[in-house]
PDB file of C-alpha atoms in Angstrom:
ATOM      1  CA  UNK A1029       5.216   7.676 -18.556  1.00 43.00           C
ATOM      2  CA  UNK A1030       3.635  10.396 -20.075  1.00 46.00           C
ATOM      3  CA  UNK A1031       1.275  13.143 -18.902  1.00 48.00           C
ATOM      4  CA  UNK A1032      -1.533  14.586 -20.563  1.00 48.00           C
ATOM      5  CA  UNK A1033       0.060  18.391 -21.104  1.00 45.00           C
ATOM      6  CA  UNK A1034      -2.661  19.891 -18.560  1.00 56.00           C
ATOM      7  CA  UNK A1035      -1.409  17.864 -16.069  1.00 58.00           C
ATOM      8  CA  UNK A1036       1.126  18.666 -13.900  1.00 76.00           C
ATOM      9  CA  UNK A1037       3.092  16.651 -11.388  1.00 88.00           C
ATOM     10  CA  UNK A1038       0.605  16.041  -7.982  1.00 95.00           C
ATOM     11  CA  UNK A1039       1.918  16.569  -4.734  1.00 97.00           C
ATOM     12  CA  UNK A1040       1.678  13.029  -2.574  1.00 98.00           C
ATOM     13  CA  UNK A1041       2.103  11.810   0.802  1.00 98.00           C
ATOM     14  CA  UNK A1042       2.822   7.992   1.168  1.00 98.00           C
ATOM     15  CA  UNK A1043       0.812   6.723   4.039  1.00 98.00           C
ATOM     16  CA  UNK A1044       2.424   3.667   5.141  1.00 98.00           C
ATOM     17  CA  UNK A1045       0.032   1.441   7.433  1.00 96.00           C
ATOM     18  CA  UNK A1046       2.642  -0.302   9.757  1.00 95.00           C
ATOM     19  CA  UNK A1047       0.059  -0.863  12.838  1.00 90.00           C
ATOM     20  CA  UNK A1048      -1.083  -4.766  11.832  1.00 76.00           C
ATOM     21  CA  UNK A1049      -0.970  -7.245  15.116  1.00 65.00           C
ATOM     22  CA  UNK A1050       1.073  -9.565  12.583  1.00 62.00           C
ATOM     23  CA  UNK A1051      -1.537 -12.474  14.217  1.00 55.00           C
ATOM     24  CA  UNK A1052       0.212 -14.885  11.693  1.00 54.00           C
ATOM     25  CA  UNK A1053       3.657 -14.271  12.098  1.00 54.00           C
ATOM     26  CA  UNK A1054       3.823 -17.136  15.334  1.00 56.00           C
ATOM     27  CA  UNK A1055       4.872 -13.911  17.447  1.00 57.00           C
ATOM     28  CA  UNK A1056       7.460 -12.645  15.196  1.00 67.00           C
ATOM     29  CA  UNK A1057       7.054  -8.481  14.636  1.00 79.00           C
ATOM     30  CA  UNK A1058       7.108  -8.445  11.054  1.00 84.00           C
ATOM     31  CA  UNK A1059       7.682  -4.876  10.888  1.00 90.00           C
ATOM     32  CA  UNK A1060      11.133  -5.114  12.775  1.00 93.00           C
ATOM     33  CA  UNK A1061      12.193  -8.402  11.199  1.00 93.00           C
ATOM     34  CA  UNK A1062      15.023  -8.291   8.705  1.00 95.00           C
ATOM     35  CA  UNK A1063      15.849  -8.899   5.192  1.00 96.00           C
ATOM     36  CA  UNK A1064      19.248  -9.349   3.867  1.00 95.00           C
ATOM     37  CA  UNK A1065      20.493  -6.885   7.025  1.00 95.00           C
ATOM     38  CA  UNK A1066      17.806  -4.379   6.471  1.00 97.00           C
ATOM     39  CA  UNK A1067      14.388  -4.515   8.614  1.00 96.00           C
ATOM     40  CA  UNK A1068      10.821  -4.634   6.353  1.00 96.00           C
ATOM     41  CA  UNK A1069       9.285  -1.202   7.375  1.00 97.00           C
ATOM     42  CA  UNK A1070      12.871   0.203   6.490  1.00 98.00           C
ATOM     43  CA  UNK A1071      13.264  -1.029   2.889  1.00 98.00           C
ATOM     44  CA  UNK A1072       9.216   0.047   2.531  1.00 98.00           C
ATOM     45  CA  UNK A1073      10.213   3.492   3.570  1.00 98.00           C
ATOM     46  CA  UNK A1074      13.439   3.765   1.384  1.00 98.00           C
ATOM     47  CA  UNK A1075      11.343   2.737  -1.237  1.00 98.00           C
ATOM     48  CA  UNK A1076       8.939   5.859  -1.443  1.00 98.00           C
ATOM     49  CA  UNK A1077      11.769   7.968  -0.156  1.00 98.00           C
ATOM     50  CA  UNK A1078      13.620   7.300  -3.428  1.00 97.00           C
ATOM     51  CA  UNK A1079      10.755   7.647  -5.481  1.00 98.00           C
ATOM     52  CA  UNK A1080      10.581  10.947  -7.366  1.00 96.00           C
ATOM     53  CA  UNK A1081       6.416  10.864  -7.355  1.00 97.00           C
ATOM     54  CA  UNK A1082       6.616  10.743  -3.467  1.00 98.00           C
ATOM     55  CA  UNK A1083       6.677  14.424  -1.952  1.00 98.00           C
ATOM     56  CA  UNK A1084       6.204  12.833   2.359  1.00 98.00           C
ATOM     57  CA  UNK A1085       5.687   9.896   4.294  1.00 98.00           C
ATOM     58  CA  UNK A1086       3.600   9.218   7.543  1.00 98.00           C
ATOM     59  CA  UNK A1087       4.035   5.838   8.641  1.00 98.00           C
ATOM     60  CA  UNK A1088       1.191   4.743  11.308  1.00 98.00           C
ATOM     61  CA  UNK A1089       2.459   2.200  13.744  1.00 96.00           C
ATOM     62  CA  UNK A1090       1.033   0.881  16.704  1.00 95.00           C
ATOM     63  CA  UNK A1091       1.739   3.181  19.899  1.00 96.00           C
ATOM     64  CA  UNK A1092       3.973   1.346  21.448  1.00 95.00           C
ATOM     65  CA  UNK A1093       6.337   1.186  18.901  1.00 95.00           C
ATOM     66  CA  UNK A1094       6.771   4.129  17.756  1.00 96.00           C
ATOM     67  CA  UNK A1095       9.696   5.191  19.459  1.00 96.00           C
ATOM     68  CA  UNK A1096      11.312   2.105  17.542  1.00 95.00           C
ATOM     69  CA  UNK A1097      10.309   3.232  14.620  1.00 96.00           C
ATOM     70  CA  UNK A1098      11.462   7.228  15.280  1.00 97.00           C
ATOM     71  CA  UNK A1099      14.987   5.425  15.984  1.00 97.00           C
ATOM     72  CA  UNK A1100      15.026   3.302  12.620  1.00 97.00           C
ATOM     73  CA  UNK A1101      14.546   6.423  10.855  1.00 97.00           C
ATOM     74  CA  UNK A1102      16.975   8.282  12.361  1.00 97.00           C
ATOM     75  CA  UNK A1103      19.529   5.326  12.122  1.00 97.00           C
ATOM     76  CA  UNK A1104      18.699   4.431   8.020  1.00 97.00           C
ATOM     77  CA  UNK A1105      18.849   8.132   7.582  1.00 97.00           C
ATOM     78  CA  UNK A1106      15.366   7.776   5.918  1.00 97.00           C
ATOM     79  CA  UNK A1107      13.845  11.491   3.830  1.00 95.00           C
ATOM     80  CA  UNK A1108      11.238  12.659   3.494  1.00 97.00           C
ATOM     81  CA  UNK A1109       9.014  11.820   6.489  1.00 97.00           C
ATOM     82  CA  UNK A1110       6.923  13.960   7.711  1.00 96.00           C
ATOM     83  CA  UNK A1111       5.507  12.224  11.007  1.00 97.00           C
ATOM     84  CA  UNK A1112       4.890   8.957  12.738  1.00 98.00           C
ATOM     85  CA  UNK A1113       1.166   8.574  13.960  1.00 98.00           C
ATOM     86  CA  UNK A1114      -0.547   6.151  15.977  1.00 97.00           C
ATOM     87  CA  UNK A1115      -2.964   3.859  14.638  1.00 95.00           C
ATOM     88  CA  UNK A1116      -6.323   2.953  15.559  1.00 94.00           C
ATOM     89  CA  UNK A1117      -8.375  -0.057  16.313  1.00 93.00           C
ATOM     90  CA  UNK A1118      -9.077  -0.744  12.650  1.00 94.00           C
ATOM     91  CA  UNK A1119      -7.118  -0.798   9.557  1.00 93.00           C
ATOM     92  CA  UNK A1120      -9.520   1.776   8.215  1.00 95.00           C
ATOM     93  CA  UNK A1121      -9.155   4.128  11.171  1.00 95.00           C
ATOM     94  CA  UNK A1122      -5.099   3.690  11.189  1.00 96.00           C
ATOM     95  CA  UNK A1123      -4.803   4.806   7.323  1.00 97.00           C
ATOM     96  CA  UNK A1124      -7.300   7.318   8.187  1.00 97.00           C
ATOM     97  CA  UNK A1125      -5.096   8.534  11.075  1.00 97.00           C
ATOM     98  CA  UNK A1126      -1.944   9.046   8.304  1.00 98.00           C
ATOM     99  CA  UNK A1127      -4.393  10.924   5.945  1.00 98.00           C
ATOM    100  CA  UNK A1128      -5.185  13.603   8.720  1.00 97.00           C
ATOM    101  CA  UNK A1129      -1.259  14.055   9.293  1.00 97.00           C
ATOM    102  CA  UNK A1130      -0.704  15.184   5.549  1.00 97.00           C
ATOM    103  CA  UNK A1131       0.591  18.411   5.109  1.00 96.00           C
ATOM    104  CA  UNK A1132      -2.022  20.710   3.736  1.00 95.00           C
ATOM    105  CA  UNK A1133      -0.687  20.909  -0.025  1.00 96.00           C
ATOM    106  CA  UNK A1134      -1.048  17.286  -0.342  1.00 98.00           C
ATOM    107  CA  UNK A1135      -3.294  16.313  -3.587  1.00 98.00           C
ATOM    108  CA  UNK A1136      -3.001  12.511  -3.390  1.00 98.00           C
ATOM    109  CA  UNK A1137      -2.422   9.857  -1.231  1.00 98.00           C
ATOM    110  CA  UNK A1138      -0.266   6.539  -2.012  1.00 98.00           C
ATOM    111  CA  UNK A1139      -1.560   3.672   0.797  1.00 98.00           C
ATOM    112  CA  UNK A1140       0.975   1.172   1.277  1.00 98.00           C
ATOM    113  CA  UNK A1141       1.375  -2.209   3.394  1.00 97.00           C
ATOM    114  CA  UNK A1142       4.343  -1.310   5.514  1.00 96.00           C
ATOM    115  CA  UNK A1143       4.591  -5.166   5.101  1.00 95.00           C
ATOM    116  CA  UNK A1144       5.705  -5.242   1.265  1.00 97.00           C
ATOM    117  CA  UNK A1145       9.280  -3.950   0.847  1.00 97.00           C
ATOM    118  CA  UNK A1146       9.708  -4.949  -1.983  1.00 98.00           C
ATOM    119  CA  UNK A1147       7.886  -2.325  -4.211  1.00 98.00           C
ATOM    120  CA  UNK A1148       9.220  -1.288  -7.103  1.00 98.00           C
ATOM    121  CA  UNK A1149       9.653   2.157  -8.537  1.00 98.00           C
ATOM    122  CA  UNK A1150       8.084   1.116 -11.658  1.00 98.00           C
ATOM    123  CA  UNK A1151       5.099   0.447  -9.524  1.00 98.00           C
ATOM    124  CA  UNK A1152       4.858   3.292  -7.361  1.00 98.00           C
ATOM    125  CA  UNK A1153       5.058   4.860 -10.682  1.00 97.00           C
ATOM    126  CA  UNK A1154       2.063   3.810 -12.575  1.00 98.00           C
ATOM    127  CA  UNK A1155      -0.265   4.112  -9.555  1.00 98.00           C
ATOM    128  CA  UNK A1156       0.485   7.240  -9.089  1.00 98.00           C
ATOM    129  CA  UNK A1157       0.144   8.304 -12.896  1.00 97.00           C
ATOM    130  CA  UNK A1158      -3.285   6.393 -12.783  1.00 97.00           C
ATOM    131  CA  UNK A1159      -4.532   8.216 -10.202  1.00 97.00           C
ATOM    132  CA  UNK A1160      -4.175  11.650 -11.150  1.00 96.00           C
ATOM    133  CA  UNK A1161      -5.862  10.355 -14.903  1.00 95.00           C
ATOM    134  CA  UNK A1162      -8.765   8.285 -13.004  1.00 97.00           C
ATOM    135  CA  UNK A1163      -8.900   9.783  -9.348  1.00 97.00           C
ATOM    136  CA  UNK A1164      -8.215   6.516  -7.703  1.00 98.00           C
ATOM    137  CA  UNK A1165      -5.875   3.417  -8.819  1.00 98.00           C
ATOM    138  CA  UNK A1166      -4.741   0.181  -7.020  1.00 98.00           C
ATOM    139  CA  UNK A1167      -1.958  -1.670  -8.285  1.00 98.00           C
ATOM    140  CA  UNK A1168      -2.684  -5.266  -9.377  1.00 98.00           C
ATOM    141  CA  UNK A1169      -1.366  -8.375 -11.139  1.00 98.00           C
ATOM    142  CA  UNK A1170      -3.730 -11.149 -13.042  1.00 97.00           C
ATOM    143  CA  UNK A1171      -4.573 -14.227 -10.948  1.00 95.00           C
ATOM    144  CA  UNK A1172      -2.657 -17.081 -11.977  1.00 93.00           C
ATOM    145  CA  UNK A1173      -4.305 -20.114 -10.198  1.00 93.00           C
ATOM    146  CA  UNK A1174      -7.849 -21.138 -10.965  1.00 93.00           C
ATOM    147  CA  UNK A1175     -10.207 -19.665  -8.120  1.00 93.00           C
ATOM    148  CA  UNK A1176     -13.770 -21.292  -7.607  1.00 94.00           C
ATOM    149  CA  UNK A1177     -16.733 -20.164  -5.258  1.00 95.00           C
ATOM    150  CA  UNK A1178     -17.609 -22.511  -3.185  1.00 96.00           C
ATOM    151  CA  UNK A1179     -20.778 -22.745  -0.425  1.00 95.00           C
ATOM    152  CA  UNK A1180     -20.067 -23.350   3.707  1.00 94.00           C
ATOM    153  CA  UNK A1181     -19.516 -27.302   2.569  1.00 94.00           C
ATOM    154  CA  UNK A1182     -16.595 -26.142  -0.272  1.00 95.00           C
ATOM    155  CA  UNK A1183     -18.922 -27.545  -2.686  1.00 96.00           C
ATOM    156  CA  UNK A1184     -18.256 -25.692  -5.663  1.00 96.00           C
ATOM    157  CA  UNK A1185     -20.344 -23.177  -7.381  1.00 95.00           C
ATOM    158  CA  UNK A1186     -18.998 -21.691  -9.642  1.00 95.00           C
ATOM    159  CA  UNK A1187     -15.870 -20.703 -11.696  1.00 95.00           C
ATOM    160  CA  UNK A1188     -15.183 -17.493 -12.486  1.00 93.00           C
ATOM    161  CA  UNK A1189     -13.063 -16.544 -15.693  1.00 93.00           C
ATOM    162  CA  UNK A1190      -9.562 -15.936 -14.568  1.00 91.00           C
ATOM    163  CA  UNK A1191      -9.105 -13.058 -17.402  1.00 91.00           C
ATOM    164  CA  UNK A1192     -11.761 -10.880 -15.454  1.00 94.00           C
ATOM    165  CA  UNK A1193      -9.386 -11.782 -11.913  1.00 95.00           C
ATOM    166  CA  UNK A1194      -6.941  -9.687 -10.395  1.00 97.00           C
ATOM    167  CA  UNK A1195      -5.141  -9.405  -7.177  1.00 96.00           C
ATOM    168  CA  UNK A1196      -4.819  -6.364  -5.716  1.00 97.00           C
ATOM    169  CA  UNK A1197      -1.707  -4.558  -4.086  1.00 98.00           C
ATOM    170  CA  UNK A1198      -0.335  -1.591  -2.957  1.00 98.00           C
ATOM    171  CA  UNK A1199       0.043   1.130  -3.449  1.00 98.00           C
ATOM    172  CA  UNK A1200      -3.223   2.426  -4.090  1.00 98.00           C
ATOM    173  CA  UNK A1201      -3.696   6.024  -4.489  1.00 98.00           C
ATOM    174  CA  UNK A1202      -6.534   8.457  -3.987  1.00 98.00           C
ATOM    175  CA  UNK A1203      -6.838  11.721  -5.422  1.00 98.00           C
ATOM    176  CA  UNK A1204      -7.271  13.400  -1.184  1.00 98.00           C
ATOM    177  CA  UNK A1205     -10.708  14.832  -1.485  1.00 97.00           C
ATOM    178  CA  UNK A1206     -12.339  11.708  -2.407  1.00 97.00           C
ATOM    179  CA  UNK A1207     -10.688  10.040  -0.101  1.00 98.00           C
ATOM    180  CA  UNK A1208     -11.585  11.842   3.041  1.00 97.00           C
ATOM    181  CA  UNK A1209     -15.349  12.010   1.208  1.00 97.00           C
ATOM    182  CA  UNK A1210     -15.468   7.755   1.433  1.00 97.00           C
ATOM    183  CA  UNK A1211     -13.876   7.982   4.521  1.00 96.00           C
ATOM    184  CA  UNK A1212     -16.713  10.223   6.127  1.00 96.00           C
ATOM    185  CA  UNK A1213     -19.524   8.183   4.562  1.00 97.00           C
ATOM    186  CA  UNK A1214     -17.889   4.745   6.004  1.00 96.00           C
ATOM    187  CA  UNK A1215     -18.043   6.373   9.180  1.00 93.00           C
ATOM    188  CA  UNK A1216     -21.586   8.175   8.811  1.00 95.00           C
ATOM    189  CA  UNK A1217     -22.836   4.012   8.073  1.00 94.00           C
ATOM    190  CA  UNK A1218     -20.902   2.341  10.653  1.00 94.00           C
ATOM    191  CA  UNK A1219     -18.894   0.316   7.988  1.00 96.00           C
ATOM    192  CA  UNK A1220     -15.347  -0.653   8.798  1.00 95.00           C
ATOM    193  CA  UNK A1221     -13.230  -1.473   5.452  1.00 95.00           C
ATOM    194  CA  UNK A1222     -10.044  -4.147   5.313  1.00 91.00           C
ATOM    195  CA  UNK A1223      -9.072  -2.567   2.237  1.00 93.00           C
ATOM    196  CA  UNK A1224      -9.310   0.655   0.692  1.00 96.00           C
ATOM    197  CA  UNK A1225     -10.550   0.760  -2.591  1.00 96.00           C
ATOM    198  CA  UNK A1226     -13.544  -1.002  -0.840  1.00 96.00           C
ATOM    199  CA  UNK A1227     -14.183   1.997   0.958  1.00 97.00           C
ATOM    200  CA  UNK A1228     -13.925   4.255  -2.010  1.00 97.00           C
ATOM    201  CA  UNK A1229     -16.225   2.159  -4.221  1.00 96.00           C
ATOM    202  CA  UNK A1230     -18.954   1.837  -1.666  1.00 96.00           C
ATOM    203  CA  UNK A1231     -18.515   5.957  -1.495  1.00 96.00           C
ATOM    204  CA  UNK A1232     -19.481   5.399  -5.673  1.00 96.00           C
ATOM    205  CA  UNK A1233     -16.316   6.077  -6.535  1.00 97.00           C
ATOM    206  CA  UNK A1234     -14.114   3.665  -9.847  1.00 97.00           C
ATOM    207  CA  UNK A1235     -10.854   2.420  -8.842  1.00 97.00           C
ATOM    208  CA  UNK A1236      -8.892   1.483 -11.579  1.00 98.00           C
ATOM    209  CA  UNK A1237      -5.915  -0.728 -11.634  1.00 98.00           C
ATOM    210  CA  UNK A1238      -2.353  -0.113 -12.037  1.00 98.00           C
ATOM    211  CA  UNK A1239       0.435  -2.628 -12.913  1.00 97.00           C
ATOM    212  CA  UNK A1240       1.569  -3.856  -9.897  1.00 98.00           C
ATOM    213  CA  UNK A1241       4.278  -6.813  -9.490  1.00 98.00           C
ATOM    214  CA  UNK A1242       4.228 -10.340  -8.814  1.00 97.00           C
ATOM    215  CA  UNK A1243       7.340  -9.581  -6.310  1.00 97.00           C
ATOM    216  CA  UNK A1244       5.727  -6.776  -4.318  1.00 98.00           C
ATOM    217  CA  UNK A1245       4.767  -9.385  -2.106  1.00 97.00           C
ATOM    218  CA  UNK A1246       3.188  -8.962   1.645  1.00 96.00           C
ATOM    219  CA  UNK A1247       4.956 -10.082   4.549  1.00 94.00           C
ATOM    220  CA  UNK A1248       2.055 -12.182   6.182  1.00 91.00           C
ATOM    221  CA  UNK A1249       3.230 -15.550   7.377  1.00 89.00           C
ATOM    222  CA  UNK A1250       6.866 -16.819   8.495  1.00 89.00           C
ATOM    223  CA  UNK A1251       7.608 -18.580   4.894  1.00 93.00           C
ATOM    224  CA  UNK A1252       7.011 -14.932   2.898  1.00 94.00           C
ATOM    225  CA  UNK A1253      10.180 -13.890   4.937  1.00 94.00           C
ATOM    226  CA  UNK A1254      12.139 -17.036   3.771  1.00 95.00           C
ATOM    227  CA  UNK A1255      10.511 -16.164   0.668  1.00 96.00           C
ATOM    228  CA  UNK A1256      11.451 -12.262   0.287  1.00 96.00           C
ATOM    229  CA  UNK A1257      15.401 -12.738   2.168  1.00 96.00           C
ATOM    230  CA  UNK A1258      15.390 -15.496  -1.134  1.00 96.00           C
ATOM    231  CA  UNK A1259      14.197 -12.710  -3.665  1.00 96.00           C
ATOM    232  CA  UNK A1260      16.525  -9.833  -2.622  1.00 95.00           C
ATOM    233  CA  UNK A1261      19.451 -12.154  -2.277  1.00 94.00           C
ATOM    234  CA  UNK A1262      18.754 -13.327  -6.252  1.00 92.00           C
ATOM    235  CA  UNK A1263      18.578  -9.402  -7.119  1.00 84.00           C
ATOM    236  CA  UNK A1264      21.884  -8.486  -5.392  1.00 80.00           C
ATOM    237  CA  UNK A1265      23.925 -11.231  -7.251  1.00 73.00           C
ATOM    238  CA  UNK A1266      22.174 -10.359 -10.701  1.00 69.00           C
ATOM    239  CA  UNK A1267      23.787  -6.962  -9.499  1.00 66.00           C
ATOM    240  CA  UNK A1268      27.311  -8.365  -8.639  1.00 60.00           C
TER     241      UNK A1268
END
């Protein structure tokens, strides 16, 4: 993890987006839910509070749970953030929300699901590092399944080559300026984004891609819980 001498460590904010409906989860808050003890958004947080490339966090949440979410903090003793906002009606406009409550030295900003807790350092890491080389970076792992395009009938098109695939994660980090330049031409068009780096590559803007992790999974459905309690409990008896 080297940087080019002229470069000198950024100052980021870690905008965690923890305002999703969780329309999948069969009612179940997925935010609040726990893991081995310790509930998602808290492990997400912990995560960029240990990490030495993190300088803040806002977490957006939906209104009505914020005072939950002012409690957690205070109860998992979480650093290092700054503020809990309210989210909007969109993604888009909830991560847009977080941006605006950045404290004014901030030079990047590290997006994350508050539904994957289980980011790694090593990940936080390289997007970070990317960012400040490229101005924007997403982390990402290579597709392992075969994916096909297929018409309204699933008749199949086409295939693409899985080398040229990847599936994309988060973090994803923005150098500020060019995010809150996408952001303004999004809103100037009337476009709504579901993911970031969408926004910032319709603003003309590369994103490159970071190594992400096949672990840093998101909590979407009922099963990734199984599936993530299953993954932490492997880790803590490797440490044992």
């Amino acid at each position: 993890m080297l940087f080019n001498r002229k470069l000198e460590k950024p100052r980021v904010a870690a905008v965690i987006a923890a305002a999703g409906a969780a329309s999948r989860m069969q009612g179940i808050d997925k935010q609040f839910e726990e893991i081995c003890g310790v509930p998602v958004v808290v492990r997400t947080m912990l995560a960029f509070s240990d990490s030495d490339w993190i300088d803040e966090i806002i977490v957006v949440a939906r209104a009505q749970d914020i005072p939950t979410m002012h409690a957690l903090i205070r109860a998992w003793g979480v650093p290092k953030v700054r503020s809990v906002v309210a989210g909007g009606q969109t993604r888009q406009q909830s991560v847009q929300n977080g941006v605006e409550a950045v404290g004014y030295e901030t030079q990047y900003v590290a997006v994350h699901d508050g539904a994957r807790p289980l980011v790694n350092q090593q990940v936080i890491a390289d997007a970070v590092i990317d960012a400040v080389r490229y101005g924007a970076a997403a982390a990402a792992v290579p597709v392992t399944d075969t994916v096909q395009v297929a018409d309204e009938n699933r008749r199949i098109l086409s295939t693409p080559d899985r080398s040229t695939l990847f599936a994309v994660q988060t973090p994803q980090v923005f150098e500020l300026e060019r995010y809150r330049l996408a952001a303004r031409k999004a809103e100037e068009t009337g476009m709504d984004y579901t993911d970031d780096c969408q926004m910032l590559e319709a603003a003309g803007y590369p994103v490159y891609l970071a190594r992400g992790d096949y672990d840093n999974i998101k909590i979407t459905t009922p099963v990734d819980l199984v599936v993530a309690t299953a993954m932490v409990e492997a880790a803590e008896g490797e440490r044992i």
